[in-house]
Coordinates of C-alpha atoms in Angstrom, one line a residue:
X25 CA 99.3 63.9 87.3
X26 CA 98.4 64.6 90.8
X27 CA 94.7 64.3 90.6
X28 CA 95.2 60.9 89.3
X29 CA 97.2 60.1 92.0
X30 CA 95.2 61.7 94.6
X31 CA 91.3 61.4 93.0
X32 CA 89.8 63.1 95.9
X33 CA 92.1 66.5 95.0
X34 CA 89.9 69.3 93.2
X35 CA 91.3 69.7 89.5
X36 CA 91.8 73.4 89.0
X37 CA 93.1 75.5 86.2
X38 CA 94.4 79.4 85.9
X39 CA 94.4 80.3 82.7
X40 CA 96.4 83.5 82.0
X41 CA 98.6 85.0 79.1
X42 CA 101.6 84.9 80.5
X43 CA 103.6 85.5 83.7
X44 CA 105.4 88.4 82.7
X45 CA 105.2 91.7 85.2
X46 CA 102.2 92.4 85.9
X47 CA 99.5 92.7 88.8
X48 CA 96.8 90.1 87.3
X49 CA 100.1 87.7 86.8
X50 CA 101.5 88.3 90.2
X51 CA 98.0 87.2 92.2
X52 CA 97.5 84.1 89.9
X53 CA 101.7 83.4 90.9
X54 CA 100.6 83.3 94.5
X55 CA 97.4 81.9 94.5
X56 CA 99.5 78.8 92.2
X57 CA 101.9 78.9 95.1
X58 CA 99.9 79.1 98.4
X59 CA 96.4 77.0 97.6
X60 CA 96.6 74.2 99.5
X61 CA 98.1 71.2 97.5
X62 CA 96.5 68.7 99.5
X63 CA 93.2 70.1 98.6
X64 CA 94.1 71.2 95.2
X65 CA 95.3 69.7 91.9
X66 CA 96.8 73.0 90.5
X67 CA 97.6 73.6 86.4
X68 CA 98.8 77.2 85.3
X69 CA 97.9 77.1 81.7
X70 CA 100.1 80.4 80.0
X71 CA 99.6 81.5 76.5
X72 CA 102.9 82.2 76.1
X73 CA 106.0 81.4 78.9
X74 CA 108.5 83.4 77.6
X75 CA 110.1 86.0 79.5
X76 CA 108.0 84.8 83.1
X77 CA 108.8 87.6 85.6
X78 CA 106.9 85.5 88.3
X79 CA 108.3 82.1 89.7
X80 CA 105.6 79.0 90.2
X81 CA 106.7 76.3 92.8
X82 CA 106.4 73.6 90.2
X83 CA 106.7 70.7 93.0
X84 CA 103.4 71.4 93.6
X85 CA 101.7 72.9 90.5
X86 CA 101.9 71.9 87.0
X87 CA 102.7 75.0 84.2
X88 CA 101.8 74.5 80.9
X89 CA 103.0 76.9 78.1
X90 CA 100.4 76.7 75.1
X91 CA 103.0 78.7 73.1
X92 CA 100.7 81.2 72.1
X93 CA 101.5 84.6 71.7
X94 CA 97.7 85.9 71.1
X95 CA 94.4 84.7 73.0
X96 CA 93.1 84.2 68.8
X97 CA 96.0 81.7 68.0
X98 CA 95.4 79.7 71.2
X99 CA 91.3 79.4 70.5
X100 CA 92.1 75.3 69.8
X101 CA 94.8 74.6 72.2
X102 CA 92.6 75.8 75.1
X103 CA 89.4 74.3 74.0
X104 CA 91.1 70.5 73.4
X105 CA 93.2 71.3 76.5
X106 CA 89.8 71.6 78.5
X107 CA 87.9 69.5 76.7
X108 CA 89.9 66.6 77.3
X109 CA 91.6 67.2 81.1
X110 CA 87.7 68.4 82.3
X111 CA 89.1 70.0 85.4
X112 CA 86.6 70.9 88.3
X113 CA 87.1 74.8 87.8
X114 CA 89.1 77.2 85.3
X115 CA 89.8 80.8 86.5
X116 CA 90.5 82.9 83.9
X117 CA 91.6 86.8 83.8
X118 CA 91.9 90.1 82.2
X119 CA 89.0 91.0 80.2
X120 CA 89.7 90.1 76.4
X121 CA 90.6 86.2 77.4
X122 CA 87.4 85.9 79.8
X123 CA 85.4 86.9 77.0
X124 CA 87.0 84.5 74.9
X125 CA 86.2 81.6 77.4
X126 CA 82.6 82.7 77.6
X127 CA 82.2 82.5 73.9
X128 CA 83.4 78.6 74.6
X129 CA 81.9 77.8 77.5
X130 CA 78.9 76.1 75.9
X131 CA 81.0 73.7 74.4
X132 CA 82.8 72.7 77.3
X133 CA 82.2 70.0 79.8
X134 CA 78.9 71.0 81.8
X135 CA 80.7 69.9 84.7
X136 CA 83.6 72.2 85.0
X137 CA 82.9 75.5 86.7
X138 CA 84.3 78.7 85.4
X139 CA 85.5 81.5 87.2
X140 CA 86.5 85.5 85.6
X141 CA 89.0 87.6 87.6
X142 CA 88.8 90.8 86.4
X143 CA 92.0 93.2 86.4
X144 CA 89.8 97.1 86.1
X145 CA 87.1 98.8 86.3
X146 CA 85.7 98.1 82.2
X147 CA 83.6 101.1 82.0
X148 CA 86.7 103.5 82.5
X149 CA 89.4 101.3 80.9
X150 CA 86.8 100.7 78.1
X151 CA 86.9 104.6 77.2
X152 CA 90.7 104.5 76.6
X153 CA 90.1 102.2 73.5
X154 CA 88.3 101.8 70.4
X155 CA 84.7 101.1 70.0
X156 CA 83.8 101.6 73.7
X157 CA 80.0 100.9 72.7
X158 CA 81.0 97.7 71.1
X159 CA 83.0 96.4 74.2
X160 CA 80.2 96.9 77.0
X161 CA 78.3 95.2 75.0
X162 CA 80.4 92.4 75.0
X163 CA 80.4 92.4 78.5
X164 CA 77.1 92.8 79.0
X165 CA 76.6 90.0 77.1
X166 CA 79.2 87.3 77.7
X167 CA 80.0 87.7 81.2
X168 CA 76.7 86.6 82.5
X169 CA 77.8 82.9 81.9
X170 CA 80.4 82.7 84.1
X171 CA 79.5 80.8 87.4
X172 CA 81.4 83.6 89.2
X173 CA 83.7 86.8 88.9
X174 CA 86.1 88.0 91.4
X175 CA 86.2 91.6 91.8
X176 CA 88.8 92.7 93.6
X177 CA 86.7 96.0 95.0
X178 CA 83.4 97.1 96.2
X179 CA 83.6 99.9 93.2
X180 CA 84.2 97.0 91.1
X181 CA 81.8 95.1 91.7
X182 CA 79.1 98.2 91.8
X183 CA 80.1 98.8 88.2
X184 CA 79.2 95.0 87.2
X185 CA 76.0 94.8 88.4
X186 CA 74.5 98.4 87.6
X187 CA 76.8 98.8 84.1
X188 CA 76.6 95.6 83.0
X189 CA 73.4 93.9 85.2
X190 CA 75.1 91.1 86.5
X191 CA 73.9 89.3 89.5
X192 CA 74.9 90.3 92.5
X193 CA 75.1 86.5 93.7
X194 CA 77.6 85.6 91.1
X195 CA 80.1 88.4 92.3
X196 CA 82.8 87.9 94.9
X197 CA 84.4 90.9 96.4
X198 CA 87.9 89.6 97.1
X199 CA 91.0 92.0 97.5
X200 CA 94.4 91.1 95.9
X201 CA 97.1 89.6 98.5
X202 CA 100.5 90.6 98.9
X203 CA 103.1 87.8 100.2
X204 CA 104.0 89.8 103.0
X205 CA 107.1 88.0 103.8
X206 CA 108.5 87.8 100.6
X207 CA 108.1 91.2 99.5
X208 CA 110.1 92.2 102.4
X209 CA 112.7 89.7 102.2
X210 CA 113.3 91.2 98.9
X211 CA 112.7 94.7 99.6
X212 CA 114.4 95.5 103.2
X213 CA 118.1 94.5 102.7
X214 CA 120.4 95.3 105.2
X215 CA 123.5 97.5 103.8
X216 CA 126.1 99.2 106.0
X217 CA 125.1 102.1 108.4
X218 CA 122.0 104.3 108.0
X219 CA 120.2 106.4 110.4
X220 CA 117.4 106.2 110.5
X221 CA 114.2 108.6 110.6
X222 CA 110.4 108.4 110.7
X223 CA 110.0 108.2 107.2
X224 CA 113.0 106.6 106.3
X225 CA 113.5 102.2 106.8
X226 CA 116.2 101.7 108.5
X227 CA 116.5 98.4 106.2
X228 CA 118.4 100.2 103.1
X229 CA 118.1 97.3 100.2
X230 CA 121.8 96.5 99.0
X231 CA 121.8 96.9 95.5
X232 CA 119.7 100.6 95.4
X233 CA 121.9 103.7 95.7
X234 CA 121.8 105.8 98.7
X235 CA 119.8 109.0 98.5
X236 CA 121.2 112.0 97.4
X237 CA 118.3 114.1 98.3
X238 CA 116.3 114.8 101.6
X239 CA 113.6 113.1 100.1
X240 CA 112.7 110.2 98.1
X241 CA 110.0 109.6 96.1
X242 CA 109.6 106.7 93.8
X243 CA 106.9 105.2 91.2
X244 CA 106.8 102.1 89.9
X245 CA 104.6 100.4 86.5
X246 CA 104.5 100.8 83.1
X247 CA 104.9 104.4 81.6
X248 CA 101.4 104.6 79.6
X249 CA 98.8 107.3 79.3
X250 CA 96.5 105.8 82.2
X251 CA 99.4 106.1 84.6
X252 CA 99.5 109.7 84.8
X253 CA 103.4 110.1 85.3
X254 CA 102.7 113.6 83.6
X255 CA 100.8 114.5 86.4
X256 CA 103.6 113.1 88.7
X257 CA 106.2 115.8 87.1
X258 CA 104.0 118.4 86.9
X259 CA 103.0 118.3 90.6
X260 CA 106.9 117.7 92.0
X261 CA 108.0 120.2 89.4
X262 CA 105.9 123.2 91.9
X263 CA 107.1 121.8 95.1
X264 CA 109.1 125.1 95.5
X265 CA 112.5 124.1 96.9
X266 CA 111.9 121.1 98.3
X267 CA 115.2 118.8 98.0
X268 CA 113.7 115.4 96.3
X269 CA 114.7 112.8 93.6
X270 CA 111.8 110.5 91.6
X271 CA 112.8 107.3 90.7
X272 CA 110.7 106.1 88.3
X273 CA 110.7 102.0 88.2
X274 CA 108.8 100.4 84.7
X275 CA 109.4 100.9 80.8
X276 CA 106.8 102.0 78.2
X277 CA 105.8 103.9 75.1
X278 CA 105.7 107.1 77.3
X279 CA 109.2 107.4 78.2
X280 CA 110.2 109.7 75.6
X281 CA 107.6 112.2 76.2
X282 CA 107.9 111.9 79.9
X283 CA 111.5 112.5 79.5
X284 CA 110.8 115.7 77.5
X285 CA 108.3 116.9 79.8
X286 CA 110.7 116.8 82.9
X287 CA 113.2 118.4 81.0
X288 CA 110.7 121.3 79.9
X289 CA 109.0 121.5 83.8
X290 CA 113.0 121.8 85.0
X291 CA 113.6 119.1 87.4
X292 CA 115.0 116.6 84.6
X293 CA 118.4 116.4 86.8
X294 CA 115.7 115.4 89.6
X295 CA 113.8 112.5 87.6
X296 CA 116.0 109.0 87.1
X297 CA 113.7 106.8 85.1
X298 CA 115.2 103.3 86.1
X299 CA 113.8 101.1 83.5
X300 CA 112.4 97.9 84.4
X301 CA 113.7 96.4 87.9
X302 CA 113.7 92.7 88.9
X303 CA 113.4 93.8 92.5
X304 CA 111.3 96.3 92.5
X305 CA 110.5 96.5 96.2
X306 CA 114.5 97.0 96.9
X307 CA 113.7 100.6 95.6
X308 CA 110.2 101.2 96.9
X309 CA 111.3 100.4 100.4
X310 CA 114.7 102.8 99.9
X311 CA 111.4 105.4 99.4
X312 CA 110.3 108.2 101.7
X313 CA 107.2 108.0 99.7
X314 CA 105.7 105.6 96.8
X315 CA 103.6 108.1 94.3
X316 CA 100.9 106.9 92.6
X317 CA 98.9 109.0 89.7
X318 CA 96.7 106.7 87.9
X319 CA 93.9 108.0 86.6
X320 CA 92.1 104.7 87.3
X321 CA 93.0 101.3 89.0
X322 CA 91.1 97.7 89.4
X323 CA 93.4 97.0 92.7
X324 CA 96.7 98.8 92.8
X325 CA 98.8 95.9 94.0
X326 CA 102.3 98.5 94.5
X327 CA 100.0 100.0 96.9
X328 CA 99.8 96.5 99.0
X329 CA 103.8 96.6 98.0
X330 CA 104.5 99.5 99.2
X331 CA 103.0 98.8 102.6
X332 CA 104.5 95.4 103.1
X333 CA 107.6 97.1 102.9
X334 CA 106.4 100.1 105.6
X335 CA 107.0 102.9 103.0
X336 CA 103.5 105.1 103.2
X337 CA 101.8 106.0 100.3
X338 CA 100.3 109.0 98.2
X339 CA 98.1 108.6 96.0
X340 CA 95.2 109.8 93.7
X341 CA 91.6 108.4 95.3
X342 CA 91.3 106.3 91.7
X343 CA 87.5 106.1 92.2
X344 CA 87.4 105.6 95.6
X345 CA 89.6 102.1 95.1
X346 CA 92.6 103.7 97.2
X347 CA 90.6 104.3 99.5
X348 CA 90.2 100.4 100.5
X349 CA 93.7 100.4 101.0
X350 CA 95.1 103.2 102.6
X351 CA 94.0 104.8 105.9
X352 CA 94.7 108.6 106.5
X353 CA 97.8 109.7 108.3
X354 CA 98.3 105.6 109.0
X355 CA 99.9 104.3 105.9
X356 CA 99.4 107.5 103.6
X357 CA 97.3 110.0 102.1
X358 CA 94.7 110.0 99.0
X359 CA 93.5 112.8 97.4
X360 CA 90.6 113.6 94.9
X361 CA 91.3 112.5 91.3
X362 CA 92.8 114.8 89.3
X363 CA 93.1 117.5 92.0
X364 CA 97.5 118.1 91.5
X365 CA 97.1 120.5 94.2
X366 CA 95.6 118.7 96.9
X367 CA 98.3 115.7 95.9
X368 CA 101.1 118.8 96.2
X369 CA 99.8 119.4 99.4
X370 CA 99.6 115.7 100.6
X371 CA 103.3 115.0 99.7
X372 CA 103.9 118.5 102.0
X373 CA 101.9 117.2 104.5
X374 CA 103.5 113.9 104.4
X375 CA 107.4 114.8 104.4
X376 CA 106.0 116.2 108.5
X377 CA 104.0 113.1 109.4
X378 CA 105.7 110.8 112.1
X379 CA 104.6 107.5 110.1
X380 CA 105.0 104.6 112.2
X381 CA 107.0 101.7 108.9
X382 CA 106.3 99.0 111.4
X383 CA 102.6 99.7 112.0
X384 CA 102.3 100.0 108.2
X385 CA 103.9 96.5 107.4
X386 CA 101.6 94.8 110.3
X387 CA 98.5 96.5 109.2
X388 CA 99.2 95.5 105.5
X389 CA 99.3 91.9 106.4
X390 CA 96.5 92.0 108.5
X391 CA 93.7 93.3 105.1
X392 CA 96.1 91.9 102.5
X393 CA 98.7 89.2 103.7
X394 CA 98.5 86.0 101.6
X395 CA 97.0 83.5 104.1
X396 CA 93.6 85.3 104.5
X397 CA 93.1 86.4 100.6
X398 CA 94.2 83.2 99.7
X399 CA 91.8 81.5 101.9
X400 CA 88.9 83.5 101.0
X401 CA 89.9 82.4 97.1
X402 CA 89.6 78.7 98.4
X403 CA 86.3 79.1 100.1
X404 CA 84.9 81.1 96.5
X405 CA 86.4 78.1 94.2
X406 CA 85.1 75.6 96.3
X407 CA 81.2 77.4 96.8
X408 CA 81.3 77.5 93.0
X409 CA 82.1 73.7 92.2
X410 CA 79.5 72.5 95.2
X411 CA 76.7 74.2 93.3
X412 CA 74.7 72.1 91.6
X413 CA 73.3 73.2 87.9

């Protein structure tokens, strides 16, 4: 493998369940794909590689499929797999396989660093599941051993050390990238004539139907509870007469009900839930506005989407997150959590505001474009193996 063939290359392994959608599985995908590989000697290990959504550049990286389907049944495939490659530095993410790792860290090579990315703010995403208690402890316990965790917010971050006590030297504030480029090669397809308008691309992807309405409005991730689709509906539903259509791009166990509740709120003939899309940026950018109603987020990465693209954004504030990513009247609006009439009034306020896709795209590259967050990852990965235990 390439770190035999080039000794002086830094062995480094991602470690992730799969690479199906997902945000934690998109930043690992380009973090694979744009680390220097004359620096780094880069492994994706995957739990399980069916179905990837995201494509690795395997010139350069090696991916290897533990065929796994559950972090439980991959407990001695990762610890020989480590145990006998002893890379420099393992990155690991979302929050049941770093605890995993932690509990198997002591029995790991001393010299290998290890590194937890985490994907949400744990306090809040702990209080949507069972035994809430019993998972901050877990936390609190395990995730001291890590040489490092990425968070990918100040809030983040925050919550670690006062929730959880962790040191405030051993956490890296590093927002998620967006490849820039490639999200709008895919997104902004030229198609026939269009005329354009301020908050309309003039770059209508190909393979998205034109609008039918005066406005668009789109959403795009998995229909589940944390989402807050309902609140979606419920707030376009008392837009009065305003001509719109919502897309709604991802699959989930709240379809059904989501279905039923546009039909009951009246604007079902409105509401096209689109299923999963391959390219979903084709539709975002086709958007006059991307909605986004979670009721919490680590990092929303369609936010970073949406903006590479130039279609502005409206959005709940998600703990003061959003606010990190979009700038008033700029590249959007965010409004207090929860507050459906504020976020009524945002989307009324945005359908009159002269938004500038251009400015958007070139301000989204400049916080989030791939060659900066990627080089702040290098300089983190490679602080963490120079320091000496």
């Amino acid at each position: 493998m390439k770190s035999d063939i080039f000794p002086n290359l830094k062995k480094i392994f991602f470690l992730i369940p799969s690479l199906t959608s997902g945000g934690s599985e998109r930043v690992f995908s380009i973090l694979a794909n744009h680390l220097d590989p004359e620096m780094w000697a880069i492994t994706v290990v995957v739990l399980d590689g069916r179905q990837p959504f995201y494509t690795i550049n395997t010139d350069k990286v090696r991916v290897v499929d533990l065929q796994s389907p559950r972090v439980r049944q991959s407990f001695v495939k990762i610890f020989k797999f480590i145990r006998n490659e002893k890379p420099h530095l393992v990155v690991s993410t979302l929050s049941h396989l770093n605890q995993f790792i932690a509990l198997i860290k002591p029995f790991l090579p001393r010299e290998t660093r290890f590194i937890a990315r985490e994907s949400t703010i744990l306090t809040i995403f702990h209080q949507q599941e069972s035994l809430p208690a019993l998972r901050n402890f877990l936390v609190r316990w395990l995730y001291p051993s890590f040489d490092a965790l990425i968070c990918q917010s100040q809030r983040m971050a925050n919550g670690f050390k006062n929730n959880y006590k962790i040191p405030s030297s051993k956490l890296h504030i590093i927002n998620n990238p967006v490849d820039t480029e490639g999200v709008k090669l895919r997104g902004l397809k030229r198609s026939g004539n269009f005329q354009s308008s301020p908050n309309v691309s003039p770059n209508v992807p190909a393979n998205v139907p034109p609008k039918k309405a005066a406005y668009r409005f789109v959403s795009v991730g998995r229909l589940s509870t944390e989402k807050g689709i309902d609140k979606a509906l419920r707030i376009l539903a008392e837009l009065g007469n305003l001509d719109f259509e919502y897309y709604l791009i991802g699959d989930g166990k709240e379809r059904g009900r989501l279905e039923a509740l546009a039909q009951t709120l009246g604007i079902s003939e409105n509401v096209v839930f689109q299923g999963v899309q391959k390219n979903p940026f084709a539709w975002i950018a086709s958007a006059n506005f991307l909605l986004l109603t979670s009721d919490f987020e680590g990092f929303p990465n369609v936010l970073l989407e949406a903006g590479a693209v130039g279609t502005p954004s409206i959005a709940f504030s998600c703990g003061g997150v959003v606010a990190e990513i979009i700038e008033l009247g700029i590249n959007g609006f965010f409004v207090p959590d929860g507050d459906e009439a504020a976020f009524r009034a945002a989307i009324l306020r945005g359908i009159k505001t002269p938004f500038d896709r251009l400015c958007i795209q070139d301000l989204t590259k400049e916080k989030f474009g791939v060659e900066k967050i990627v080089a702040q990852y290098s300089a983190t990965f490679l602080r963490v193996i120079d320091v000496e235990k």
